[in-house]
Short mmCIF file of C-alpha atoms in Angstrom, two decimals:
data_model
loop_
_atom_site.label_atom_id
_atom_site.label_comp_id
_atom_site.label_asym_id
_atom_site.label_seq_id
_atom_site.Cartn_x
_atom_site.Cartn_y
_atom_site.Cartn_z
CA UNK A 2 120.88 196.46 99.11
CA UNK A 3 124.51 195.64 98.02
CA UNK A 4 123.25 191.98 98.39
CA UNK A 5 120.38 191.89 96.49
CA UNK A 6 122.10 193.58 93.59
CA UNK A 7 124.62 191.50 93.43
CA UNK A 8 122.38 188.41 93.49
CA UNK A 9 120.67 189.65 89.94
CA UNK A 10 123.81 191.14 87.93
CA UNK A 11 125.96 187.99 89.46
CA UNK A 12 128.02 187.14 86.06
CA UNK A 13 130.84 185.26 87.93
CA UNK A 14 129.62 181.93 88.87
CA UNK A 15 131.85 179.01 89.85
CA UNK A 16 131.09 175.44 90.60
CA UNK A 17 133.17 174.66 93.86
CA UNK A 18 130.99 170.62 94.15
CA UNK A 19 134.23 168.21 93.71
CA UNK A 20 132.28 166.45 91.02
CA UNK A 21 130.94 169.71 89.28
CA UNK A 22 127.35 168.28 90.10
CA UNK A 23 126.41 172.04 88.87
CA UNK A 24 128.20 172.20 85.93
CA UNK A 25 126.60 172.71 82.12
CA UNK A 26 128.62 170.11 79.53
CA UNK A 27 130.05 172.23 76.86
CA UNK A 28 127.45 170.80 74.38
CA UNK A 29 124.78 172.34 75.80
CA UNK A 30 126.74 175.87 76.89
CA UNK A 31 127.13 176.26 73.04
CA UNK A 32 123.27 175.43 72.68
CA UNK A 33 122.40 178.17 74.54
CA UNK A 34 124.73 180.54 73.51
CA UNK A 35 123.39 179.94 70.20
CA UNK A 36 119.86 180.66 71.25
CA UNK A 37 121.10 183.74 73.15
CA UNK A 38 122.52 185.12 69.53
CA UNK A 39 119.42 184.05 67.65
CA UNK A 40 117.63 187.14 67.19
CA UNK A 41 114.27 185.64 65.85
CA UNK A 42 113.94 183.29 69.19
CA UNK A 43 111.04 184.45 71.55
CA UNK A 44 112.04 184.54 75.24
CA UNK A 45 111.16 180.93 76.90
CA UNK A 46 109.64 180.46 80.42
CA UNK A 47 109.99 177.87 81.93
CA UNK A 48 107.39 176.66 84.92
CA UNK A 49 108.92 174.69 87.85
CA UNK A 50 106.34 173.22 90.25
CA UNK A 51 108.32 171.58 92.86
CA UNK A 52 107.39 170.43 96.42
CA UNK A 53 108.90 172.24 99.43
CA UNK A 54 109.84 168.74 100.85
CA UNK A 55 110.83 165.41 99.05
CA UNK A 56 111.90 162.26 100.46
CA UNK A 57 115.99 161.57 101.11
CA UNK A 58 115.69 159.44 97.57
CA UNK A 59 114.29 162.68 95.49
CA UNK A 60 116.38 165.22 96.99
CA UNK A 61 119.43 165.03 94.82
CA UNK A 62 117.30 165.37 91.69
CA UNK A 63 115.08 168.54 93.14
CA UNK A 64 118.62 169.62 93.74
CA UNK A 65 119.69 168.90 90.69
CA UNK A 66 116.97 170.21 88.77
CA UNK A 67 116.42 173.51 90.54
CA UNK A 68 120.65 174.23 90.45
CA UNK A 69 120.50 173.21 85.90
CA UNK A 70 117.42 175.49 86.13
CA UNK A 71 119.62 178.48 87.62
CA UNK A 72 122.40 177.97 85.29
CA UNK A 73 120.64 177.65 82.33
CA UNK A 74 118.85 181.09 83.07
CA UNK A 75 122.01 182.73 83.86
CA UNK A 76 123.82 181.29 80.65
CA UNK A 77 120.41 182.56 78.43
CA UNK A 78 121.00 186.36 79.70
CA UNK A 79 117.40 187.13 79.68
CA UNK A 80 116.27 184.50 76.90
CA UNK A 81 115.49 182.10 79.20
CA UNK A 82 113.46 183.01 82.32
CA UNK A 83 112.26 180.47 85.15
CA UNK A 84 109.58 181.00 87.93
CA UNK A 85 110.18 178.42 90.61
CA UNK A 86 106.85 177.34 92.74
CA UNK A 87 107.09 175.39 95.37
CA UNK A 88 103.67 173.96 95.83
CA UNK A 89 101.85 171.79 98.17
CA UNK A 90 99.17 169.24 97.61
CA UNK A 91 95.49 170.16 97.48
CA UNK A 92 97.03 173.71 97.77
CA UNK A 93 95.53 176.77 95.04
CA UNK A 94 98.80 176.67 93.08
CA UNK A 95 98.73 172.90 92.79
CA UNK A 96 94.82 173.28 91.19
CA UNK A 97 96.36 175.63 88.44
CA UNK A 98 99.31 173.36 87.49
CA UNK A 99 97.14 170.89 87.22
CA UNK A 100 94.64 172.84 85.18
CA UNK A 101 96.75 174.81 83.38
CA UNK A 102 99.56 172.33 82.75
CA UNK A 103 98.37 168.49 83.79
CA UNK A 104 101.02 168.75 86.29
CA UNK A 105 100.25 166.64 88.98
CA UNK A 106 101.37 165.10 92.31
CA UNK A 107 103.26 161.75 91.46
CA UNK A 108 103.38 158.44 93.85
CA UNK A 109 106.88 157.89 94.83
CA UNK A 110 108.33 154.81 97.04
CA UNK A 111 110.18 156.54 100.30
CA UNK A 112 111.27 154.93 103.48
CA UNK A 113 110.36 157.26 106.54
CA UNK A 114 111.48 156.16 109.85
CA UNK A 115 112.61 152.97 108.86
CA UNK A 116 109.50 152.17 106.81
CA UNK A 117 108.70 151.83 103.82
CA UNK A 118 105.67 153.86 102.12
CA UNK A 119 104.18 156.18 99.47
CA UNK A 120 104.21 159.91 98.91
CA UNK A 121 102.77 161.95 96.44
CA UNK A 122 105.48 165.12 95.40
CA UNK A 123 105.70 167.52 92.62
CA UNK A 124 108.57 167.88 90.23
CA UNK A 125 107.13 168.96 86.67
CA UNK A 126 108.17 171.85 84.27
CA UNK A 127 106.52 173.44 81.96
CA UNK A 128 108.46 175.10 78.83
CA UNK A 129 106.48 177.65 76.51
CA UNK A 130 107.74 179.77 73.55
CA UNK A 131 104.69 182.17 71.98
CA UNK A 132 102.30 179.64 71.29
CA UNK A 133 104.32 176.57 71.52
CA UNK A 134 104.69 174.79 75.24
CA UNK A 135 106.12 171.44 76.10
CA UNK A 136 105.37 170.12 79.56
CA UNK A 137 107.30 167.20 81.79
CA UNK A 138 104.60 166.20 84.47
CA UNK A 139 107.27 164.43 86.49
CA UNK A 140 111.03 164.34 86.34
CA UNK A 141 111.65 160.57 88.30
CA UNK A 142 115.19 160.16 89.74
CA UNK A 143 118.06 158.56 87.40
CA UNK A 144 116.11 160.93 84.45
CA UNK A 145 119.09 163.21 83.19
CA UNK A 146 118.02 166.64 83.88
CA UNK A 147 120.38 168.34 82.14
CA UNK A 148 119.51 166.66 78.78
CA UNK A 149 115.28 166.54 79.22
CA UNK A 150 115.61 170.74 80.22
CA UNK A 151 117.31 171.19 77.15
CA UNK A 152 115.99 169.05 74.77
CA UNK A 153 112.31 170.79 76.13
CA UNK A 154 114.11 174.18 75.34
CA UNK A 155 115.65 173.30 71.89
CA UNK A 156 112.13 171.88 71.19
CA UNK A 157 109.66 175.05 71.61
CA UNK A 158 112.24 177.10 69.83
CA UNK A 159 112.02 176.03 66.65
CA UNK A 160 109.82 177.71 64.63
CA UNK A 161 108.66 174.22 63.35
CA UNK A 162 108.69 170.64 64.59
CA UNK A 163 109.83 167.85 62.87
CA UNK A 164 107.03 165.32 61.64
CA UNK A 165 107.48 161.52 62.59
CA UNK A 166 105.04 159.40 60.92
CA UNK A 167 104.54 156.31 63.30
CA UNK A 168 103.55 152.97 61.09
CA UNK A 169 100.03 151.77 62.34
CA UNK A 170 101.07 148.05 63.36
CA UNK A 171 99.86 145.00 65.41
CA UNK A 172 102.45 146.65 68.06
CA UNK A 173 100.15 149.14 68.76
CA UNK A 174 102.22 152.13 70.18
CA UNK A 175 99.59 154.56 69.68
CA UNK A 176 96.50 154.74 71.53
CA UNK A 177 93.24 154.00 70.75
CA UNK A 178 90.52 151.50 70.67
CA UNK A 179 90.64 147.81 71.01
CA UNK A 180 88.22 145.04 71.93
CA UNK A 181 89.66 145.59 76.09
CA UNK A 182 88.58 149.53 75.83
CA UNK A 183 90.31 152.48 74.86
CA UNK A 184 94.28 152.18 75.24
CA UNK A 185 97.16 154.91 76.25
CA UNK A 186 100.16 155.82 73.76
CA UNK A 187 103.10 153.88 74.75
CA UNK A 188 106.10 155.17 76.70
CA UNK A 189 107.72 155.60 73.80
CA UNK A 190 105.74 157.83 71.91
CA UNK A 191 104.59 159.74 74.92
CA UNK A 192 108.59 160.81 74.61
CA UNK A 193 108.98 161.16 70.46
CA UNK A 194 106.07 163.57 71.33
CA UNK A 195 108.12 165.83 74.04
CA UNK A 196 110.49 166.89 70.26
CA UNK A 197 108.61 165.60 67.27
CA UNK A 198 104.77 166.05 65.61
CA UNK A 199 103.62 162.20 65.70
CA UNK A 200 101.29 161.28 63.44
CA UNK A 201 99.52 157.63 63.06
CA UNK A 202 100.20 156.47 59.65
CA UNK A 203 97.79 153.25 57.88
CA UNK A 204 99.22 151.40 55.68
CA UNK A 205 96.44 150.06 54.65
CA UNK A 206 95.79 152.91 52.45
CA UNK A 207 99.11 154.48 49.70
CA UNK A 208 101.69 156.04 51.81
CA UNK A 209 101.55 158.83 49.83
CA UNK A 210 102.29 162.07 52.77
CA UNK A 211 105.71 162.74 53.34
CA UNK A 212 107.51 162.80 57.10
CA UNK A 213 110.67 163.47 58.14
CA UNK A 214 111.14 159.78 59.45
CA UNK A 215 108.65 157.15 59.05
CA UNK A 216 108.89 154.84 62.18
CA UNK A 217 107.74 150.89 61.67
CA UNK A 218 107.98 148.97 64.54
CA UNK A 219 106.78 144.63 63.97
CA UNK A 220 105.99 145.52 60.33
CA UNK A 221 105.79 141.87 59.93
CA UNK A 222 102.45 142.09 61.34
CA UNK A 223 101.03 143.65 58.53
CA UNK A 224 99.12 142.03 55.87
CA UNK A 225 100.16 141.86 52.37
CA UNK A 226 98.10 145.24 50.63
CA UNK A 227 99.40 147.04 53.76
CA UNK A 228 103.20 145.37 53.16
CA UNK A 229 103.21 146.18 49.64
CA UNK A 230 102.28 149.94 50.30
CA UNK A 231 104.82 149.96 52.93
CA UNK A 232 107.54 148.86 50.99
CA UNK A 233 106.58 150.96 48.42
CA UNK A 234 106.96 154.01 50.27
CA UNK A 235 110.38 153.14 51.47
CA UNK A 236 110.94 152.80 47.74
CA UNK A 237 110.03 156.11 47.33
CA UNK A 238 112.74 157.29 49.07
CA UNK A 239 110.45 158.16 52.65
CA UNK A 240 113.53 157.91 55.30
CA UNK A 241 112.67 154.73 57.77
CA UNK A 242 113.19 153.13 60.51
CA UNK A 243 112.28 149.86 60.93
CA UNK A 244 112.17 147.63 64.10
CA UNK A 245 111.63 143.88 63.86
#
């Protein structure tokens, strides 16, 4: 009894790892002390669908993850709350993150008795806020934990995302339709998307909406009606960044 009360009113927590591997920088300890003072922030959850075993290469960052998740809940007092599941494959739990989330089991390279092969693990989160939710289907190693949890956190609790208006360019970062089929967003835009409301922009047509950045990438592509209303808009004053 003593134990288990202790383990859920535990306010003294130390970080005894040489390297404070389980340590919170102080930027993000004054992030969410901020959210724990903001009155007018909903309580976040946060979904963890890990798998019970990983290969040698992925433990560190299950370790990782799951230690960042506990810390982060006990900085949050009770703004932040975080329901671990470990799941495995083809499993009931593993049909609802998939339905529920598009959390799914990802392919991983993992040497097992000396050879060399492919597993399929879990290690997704989902973050929601009231209506808003933000979902990483797969946390690969070398991604920093620390910053994706709480840039997913600082993200569903604003009360409104920031727009990014992405330039519509032979570069072609957002999906669509070309003469090979129907094409994915790019890697980068599947990230501006995890913080920002992306929205394709043609510049064949006045620029006339506002955004909070306007993001051109090859804008030498474009032809001259869609250069001139391009330029024009950065005229305007529409803040831009441009990639050539």
């Amino acid at each position: 009894g003593l134990s288990l009360f202790i383990s859920h009113h535990n306010s003294l927590r130390a970080d005894m790892t040489s390297e404070k591997l389980n340590s919170l920088s102080p930027r993000t300890t004054q992030l969410i002390k901020d959210l724990k003072a903001d009155p007018d922030i909903k309580a976040i959850k946060i979904d963890a669908y890990v798998s019970p075993q990983v290969p040698a290469e992925y433990a560190p960052q299950k370790l990782n993850l799951l230690s960042t998740l506990a810390e982060l809940s006990s900085l949050s007092g009770d703004k932040i709350q975080v329901d671990v599941h470990e799941i495995e494959n083809f499993s009931e739990e593993a049909n609802v993150a998939s339905k529920a989330y598009g959390i799914e089991p990802h392919p991983v390279t993992a040497v097992n008795r000396g050879a060399r092969g492919t597993e399929e693990i879990f290690m997704g989160i989902a973050c929601s806020s009231g209506l808003d939710r933000v979902v990483i289907p797969f946390i690969d190693k070398g991604i920093p934990v620390e910053y994706e949890l709480v840039r997913t956190i600082c993200t569903v609790a604003q009360q409104e995302r920031k727009k990014l208006g992405v330039l519509k360019t032979d570069a072609q970062l957002l999906g669509g339709f070309s003469m090979q089929g129907p094409t994915e967003d790019s890697e980068l835009v599947r990230e501006l998307r995890k913080q920002y409301e992306v929205v394709e922009v043609d510049p064949a047509k006045p620029i006339t909406q506002r955004f909070d950045v306007l993001l051109a990438v090859q804008p030498s592509s474009l032809n001259p009606v869609a250069m001139e209303n391009f330029v024009a808009a950065v005229k305007s004053g529409q803040p831009t960044a441009i990639f050539e």
